[in-house]
Short mmCIF file of C-alpha atoms in Angstrom, two decimals:
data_model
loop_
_atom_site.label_atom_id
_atom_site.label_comp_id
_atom_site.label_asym_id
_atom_site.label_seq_id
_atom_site.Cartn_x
_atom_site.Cartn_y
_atom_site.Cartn_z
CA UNK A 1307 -23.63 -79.09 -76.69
CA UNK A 1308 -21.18 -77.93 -79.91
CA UNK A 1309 -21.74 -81.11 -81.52
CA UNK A 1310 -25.69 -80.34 -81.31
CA UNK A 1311 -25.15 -77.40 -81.99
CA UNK A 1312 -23.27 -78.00 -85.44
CA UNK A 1313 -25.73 -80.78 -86.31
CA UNK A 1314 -28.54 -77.93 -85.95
CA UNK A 1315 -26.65 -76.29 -88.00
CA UNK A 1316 -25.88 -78.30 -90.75
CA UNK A 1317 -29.55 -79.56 -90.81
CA UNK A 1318 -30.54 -75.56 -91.75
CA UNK A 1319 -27.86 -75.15 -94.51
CA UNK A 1320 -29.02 -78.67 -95.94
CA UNK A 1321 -32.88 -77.92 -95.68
CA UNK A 1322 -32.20 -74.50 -96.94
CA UNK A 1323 -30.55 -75.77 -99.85
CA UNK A 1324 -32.54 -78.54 -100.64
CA UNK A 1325 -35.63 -75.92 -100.78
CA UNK A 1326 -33.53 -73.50 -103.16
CA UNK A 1327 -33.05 -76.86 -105.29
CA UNK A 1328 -37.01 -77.29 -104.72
CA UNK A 1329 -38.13 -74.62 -105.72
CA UNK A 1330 -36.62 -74.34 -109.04
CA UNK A 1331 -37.36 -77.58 -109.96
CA UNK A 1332 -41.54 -76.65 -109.25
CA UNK A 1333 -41.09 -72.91 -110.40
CA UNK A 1334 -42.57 -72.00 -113.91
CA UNK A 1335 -40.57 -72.27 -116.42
CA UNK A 1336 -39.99 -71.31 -119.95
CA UNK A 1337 -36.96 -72.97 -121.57
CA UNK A 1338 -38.39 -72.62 -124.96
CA UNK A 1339 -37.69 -69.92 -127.03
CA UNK A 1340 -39.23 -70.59 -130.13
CA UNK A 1341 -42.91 -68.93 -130.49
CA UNK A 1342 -42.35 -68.50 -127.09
CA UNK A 1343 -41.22 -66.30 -124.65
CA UNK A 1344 -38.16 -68.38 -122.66
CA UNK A 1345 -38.29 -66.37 -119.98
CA UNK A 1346 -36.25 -68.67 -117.79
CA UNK A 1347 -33.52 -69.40 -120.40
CA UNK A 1348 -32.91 -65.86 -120.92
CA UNK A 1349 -32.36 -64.75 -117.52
CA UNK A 1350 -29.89 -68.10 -117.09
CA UNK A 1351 -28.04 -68.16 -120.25
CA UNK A 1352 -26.72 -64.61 -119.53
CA UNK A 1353 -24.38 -67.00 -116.74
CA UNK A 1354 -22.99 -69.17 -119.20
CA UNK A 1355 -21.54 -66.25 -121.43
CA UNK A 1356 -17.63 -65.83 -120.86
CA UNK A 1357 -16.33 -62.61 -118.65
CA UNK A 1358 -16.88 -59.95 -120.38
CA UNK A 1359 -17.65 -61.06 -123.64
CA UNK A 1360 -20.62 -59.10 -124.54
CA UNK A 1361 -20.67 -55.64 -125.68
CA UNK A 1362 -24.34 -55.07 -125.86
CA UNK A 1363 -26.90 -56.00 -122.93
CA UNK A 1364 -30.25 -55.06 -124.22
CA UNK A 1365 -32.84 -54.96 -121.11
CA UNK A 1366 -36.82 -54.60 -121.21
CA UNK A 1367 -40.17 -55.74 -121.88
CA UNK A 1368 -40.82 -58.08 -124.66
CA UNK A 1369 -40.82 -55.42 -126.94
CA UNK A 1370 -37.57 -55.00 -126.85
CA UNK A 1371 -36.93 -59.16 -127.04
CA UNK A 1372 -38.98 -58.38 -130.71
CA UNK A 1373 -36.40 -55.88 -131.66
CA UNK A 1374 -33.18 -57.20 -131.19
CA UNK A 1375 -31.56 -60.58 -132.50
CA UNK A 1376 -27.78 -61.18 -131.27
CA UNK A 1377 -26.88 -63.25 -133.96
CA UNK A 1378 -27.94 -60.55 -136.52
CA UNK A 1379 -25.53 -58.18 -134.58
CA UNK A 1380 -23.14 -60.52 -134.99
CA UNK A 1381 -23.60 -61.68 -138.48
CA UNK A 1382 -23.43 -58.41 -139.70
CA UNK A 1383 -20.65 -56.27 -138.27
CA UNK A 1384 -19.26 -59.30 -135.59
CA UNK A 1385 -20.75 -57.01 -132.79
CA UNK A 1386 -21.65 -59.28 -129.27
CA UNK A 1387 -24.56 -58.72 -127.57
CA UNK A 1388 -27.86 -60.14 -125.22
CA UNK A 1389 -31.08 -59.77 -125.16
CA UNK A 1390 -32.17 -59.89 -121.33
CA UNK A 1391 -35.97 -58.81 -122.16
CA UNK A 1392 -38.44 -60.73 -120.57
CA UNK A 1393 -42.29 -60.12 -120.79
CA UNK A 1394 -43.86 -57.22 -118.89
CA UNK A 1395 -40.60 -56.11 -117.33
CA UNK A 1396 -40.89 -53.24 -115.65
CA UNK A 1397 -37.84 -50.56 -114.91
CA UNK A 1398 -37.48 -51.67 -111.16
CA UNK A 1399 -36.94 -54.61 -112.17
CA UNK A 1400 -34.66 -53.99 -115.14
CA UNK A 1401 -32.82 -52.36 -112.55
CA UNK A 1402 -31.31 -55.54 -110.64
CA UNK A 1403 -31.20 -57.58 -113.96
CA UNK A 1404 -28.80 -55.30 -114.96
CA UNK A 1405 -26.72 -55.46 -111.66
CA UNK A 1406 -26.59 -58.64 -111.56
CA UNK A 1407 -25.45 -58.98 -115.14
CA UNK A 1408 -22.93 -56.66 -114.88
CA UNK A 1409 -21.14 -59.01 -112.29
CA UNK A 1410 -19.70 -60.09 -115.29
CA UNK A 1411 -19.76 -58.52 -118.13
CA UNK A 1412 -18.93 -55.01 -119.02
CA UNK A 1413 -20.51 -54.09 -122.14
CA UNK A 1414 -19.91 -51.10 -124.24
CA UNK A 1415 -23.85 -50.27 -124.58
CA UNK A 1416 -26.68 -50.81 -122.72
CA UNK A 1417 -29.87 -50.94 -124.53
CA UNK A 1418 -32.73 -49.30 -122.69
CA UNK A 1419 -36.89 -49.50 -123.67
CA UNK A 1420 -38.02 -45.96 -123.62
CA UNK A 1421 -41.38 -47.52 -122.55
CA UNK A 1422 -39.91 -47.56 -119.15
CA UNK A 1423 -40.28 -43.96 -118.88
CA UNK A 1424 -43.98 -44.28 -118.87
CA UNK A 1425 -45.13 -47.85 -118.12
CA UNK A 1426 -46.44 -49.54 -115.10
CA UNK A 1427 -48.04 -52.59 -116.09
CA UNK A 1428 -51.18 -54.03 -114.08
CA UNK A 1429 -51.64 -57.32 -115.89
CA UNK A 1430 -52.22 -60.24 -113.29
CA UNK A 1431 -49.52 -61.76 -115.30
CA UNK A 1432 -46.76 -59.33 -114.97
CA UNK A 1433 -45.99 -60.90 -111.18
CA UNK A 1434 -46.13 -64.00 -112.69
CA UNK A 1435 -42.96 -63.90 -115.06
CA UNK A 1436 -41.91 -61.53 -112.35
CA UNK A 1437 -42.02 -64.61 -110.02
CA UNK A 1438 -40.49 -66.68 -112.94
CA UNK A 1439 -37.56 -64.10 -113.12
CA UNK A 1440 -36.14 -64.13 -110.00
CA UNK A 1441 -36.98 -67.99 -109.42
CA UNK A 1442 -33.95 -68.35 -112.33
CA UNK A 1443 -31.51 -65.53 -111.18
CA UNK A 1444 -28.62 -67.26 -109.02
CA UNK A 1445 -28.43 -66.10 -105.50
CA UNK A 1446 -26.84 -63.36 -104.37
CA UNK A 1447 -27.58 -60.29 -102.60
CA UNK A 1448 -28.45 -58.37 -105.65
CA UNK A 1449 -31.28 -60.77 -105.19
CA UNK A 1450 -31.97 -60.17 -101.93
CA UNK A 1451 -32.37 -56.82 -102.57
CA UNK A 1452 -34.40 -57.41 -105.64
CA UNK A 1453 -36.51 -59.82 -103.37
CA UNK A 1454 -36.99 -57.12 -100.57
CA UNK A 1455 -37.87 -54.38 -102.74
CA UNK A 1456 -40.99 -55.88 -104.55
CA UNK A 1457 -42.23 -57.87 -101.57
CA UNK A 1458 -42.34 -54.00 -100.15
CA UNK A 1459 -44.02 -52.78 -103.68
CA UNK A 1460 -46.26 -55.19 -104.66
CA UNK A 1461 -48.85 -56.56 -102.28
CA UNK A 1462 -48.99 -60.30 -103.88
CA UNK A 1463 -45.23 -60.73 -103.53
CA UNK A 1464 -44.48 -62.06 -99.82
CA UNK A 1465 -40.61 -62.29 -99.09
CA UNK A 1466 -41.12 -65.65 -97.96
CA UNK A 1467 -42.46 -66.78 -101.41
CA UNK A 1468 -39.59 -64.98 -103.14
CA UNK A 1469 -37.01 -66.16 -101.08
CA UNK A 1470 -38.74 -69.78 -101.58
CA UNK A 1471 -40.28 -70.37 -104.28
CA UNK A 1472 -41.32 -73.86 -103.38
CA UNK A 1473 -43.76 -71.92 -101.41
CA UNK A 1474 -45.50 -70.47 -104.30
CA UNK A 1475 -45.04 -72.84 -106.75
CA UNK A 1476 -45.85 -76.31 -104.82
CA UNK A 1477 -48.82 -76.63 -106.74
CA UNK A 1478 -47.07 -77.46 -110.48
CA UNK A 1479 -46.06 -81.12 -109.16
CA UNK A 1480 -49.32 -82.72 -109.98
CA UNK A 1481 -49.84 -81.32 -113.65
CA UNK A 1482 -46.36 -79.81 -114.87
CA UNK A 1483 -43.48 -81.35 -112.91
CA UNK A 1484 -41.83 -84.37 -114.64
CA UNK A 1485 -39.37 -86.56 -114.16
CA UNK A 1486 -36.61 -84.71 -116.18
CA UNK A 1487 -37.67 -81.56 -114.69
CA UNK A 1488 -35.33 -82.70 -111.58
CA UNK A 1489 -32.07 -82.81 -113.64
CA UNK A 1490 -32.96 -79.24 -114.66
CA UNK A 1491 -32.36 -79.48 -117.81
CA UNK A 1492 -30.74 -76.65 -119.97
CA UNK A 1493 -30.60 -74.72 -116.63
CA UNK A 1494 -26.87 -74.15 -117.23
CA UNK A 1495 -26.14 -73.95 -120.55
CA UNK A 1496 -25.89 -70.84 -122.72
CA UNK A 1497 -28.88 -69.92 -124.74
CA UNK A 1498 -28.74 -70.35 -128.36
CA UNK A 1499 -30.26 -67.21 -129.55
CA UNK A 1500 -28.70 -65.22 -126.80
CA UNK A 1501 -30.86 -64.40 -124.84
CA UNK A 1502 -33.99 -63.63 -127.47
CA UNK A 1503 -37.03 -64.91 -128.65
CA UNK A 1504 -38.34 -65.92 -132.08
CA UNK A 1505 -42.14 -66.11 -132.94
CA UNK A 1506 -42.50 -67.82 -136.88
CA UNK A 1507 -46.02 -66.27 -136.74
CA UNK A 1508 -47.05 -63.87 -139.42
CA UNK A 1509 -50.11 -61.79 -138.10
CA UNK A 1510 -52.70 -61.36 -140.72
CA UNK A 1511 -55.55 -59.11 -139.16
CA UNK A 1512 -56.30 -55.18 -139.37
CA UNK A 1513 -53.74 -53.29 -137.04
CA UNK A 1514 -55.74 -51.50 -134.58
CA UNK A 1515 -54.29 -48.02 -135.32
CA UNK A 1516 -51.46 -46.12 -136.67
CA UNK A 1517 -47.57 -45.37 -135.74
CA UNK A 1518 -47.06 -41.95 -133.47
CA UNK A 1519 -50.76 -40.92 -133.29
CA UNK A 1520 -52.46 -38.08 -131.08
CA UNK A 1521 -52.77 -39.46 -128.02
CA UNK A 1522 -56.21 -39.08 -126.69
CA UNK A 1523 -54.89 -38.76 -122.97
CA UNK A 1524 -52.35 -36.95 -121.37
CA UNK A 1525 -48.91 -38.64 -121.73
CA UNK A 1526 -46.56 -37.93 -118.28
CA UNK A 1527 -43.87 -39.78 -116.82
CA UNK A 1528 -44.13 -42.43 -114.24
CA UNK A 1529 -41.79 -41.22 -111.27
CA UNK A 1530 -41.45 -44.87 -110.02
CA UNK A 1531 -40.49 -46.23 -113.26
CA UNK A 1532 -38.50 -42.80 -113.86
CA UNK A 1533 -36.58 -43.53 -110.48
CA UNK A 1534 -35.69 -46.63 -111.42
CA UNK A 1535 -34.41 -45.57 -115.07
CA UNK A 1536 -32.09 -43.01 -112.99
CA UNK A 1537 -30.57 -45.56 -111.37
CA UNK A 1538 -29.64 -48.10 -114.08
CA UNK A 1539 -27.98 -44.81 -115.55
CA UNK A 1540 -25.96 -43.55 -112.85
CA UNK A 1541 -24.57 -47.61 -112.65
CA UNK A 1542 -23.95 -47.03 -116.43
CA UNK A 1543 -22.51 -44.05 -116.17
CA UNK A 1544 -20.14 -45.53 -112.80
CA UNK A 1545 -18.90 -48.04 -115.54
CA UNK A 1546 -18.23 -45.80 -118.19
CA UNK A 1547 -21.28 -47.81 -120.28
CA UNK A 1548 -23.19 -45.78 -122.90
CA UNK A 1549 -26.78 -45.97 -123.04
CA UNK A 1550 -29.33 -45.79 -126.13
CA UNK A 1551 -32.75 -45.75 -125.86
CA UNK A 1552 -34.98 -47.39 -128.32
CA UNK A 1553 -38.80 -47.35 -129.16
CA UNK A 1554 -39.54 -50.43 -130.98
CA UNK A 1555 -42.49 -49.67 -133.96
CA UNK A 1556 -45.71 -50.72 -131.54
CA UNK A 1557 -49.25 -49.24 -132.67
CA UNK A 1558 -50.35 -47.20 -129.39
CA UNK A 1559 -47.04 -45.83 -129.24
CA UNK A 1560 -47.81 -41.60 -129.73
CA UNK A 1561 -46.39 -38.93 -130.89
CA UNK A 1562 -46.07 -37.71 -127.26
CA UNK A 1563 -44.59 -40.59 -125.90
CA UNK A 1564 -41.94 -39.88 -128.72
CA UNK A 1565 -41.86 -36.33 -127.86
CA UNK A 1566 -41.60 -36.91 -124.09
CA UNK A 1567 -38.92 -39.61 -124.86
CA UNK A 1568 -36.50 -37.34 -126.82
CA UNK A 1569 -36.35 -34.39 -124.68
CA UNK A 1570 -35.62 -36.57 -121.72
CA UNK A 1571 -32.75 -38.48 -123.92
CA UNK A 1572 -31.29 -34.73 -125.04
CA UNK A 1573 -31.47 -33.20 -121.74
CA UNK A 1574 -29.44 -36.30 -119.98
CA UNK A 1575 -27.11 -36.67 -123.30
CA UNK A 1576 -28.55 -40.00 -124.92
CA UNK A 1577 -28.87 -41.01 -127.75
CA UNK A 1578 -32.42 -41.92 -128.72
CA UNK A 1579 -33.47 -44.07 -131.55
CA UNK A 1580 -37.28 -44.36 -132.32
CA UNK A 1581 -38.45 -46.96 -134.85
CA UNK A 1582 -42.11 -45.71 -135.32
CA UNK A 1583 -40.82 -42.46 -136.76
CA UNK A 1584 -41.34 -43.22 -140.66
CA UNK A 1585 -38.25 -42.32 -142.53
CA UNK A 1586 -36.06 -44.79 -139.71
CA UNK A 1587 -39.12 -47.43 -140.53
CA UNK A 1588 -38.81 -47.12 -143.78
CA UNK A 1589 -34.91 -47.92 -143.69
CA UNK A 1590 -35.44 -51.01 -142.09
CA UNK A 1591 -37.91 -52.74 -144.96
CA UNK A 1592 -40.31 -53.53 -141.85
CA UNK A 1593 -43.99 -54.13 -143.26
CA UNK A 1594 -46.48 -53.97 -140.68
CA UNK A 1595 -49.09 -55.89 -143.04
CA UNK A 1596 -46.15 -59.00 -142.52
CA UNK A 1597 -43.82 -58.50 -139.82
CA UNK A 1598 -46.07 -58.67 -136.49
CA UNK A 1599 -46.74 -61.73 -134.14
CA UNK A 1600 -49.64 -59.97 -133.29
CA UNK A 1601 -51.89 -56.77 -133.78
CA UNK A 1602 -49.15 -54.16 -133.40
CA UNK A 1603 -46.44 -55.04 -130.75
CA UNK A 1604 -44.03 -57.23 -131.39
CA UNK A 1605 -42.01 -58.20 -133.97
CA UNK A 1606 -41.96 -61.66 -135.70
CA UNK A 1607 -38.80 -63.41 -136.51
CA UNK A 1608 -38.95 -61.96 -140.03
CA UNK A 1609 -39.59 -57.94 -138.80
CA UNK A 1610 -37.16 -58.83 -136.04
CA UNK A 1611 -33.95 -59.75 -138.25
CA UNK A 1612 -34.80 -56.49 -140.23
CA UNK A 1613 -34.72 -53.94 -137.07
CA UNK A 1614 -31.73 -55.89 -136.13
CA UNK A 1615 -29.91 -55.28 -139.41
CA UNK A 1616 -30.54 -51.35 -138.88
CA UNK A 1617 -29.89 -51.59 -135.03
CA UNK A 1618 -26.17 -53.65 -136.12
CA UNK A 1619 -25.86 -50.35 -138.23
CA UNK A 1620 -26.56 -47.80 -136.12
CA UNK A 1621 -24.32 -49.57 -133.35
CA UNK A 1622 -21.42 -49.58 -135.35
CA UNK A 1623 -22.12 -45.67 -136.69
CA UNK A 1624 -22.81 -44.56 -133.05
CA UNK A 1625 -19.93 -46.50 -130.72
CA UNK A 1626 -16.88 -47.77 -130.82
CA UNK A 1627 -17.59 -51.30 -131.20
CA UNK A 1628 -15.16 -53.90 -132.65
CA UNK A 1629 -15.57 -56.68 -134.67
CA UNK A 1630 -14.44 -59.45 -133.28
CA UNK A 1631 -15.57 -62.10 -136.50
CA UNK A 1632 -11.70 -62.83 -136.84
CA UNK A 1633 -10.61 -63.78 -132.85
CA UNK A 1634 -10.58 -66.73 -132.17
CA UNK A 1635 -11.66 -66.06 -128.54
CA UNK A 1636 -15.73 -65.49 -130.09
CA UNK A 1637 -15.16 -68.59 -132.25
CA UNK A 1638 -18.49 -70.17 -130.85
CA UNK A 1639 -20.45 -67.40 -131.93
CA UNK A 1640 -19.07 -68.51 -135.68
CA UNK A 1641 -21.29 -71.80 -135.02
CA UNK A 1642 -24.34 -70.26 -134.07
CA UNK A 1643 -27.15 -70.19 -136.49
CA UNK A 1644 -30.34 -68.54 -137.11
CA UNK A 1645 -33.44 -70.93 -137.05
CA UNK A 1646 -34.91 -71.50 -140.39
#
């Protein structure tokens, strides 16, 4: 009876494992991270970086991915730091990114989209990468939790697909799963760009507005997304982390999201840094005619490298950061380069 009984047993744990393995080898991915997003490498690389080496986590949508390049940071004043932006990512789940990068690291700063104090995005895609996200997170019962919360939020997200993704994903064999797509590849190595994104795309069109315009509805806050923001802060503030929040320059972005933005960043005691105001746009040298991937939203790899020059100085004006370009311990980040 015990001997069945441990055979039962071990037959779970290997069928539960081999459908963990499954399932990331059929998820979507994104491993590429040039012109594109690399939503998978991001949220894996963050594993490979040593303890508490980084002293800037930046979290968010891709907006925030088009505003921040690591190796700028680092270039510049030798400051460490991550992007952990993936597309459409909303504050709740910004929320258990950040736990679960904080297992371990302890950075200085966190970075923080002011976006999340309004946005709740609708796009049939957003579940998508949302899927993608948690399919490359390592288990652990931040994940759990993460797993339990949206399958209680959003009506397309069973538990039982998020806890196996094999479930959801099954269908990829036939036209995306290859061969070396078994060995998963790159799954455990540190990402080169830290974390970001580069697009070598130089939109060319009219921009469909202006920076900090009237909005023509009424601006609030989004108490889900606000509830969410509350909590990343108290963990900040648990860890002794200081928090900015940034506005990257995005047309649709009004003057009463700004407004909205900065009183909620004075009344809590943040500092708030807003790149569509004109006299901090016009420090950076970024050209809307030139530096856009797109009509208005995110930076290209040229616009990005100039808000990271100002965000490196602004960093080092603001915090306490050291620059760690002479020990030996960052070496590696010495042999890093930008992509051409």
């Amino acid at each position: 009876m015990k001997k069945n009984g441990l055979r039962l047993l071990c037959f779970v744990l290997i069928a539960t494992m081999l459908a963990i393995y499954l399932g990331k080898v059929f998820s979507a991915r994104q491993m590429d991270f040039l012109n594109a997003e690399g939503t998978t490498i991001t949220v894996r690389g963050i594993y490979a970086e040593p303890k508490d080496t980084l002293d800037v986590i930046s979290i968010g949508a891709s907006t925030s991915r088009a505003t921040l390049m690591p190796l700028t940071l680092w270039q510049t004043f030798g400051i460490t730091s991550y992007s952990l932006a993936t597309p459409y990512q909303s504050a709740q789940a910004s929320y258990y990114l950040l736990l679960d990068a904080l297992r371990n690291q302890s950075p200085k700063v966190v970075i923080l989209n002011s976006s999340f104090l309004f946005a709740s995005s609708n796009s049939s895609a957003k579940n998508e990468y949302l899927r993608m996200t948690m399919a490359a997170m390592r288990p652990s019962l931040i994940k759990l939790h993460m797993e339990l919360d949206f399958s209680r939020t959003e009506d397309d997200l069973t538990l039982q697909s998020l806890l196996f993704p094999l479930l959801h994903f099954h269908g990829n064999y036939l036209e995306n799963v290859h061969a070396e797509d078994f060995l998963l590849k790159g799954y455990f190595s540190q990402h080169p760009l830290k974390g970001t994104s580069v697009y070598f795309i130089r939109y060319e069109g009219e921009l469909p507005g202006d920076y900090l315009e009237q909005a023509q509805e009424t601006v609030r806050y989004n108490p889900s997304e606000l509830s969410y923001v509350e909590k990343m802060l108290e963990v900040c503030k648990e860890k002794d982390i200081q928090v900015l929040f940034i506005a990257p320059p995005k047309i649709g972005w009004t003057q009463q999201h700004h407004d909205l933005s900065a009183q909620f960043c004075e009344q809590n005691g943040y500092l708030f840094l807003d790149f569509n105001e004109p006299d901090v746009l016009g420090q950076t040298g970024f050209d809307p005619a030139t530096d856009y991937d797109d009509p208005g939203a995110h930076a290209n790899f040229w616009g990005q490298q100039k808000l990271s020059t100002y965000l490196a100085n602004f960093l080092r004006d603001q915090y306490s950061l050291v620059d760690h370009r002479g020990d030996a311990q960052y070496s590696e980040w010495n042999e890093m380069v930008l992509p051409d």
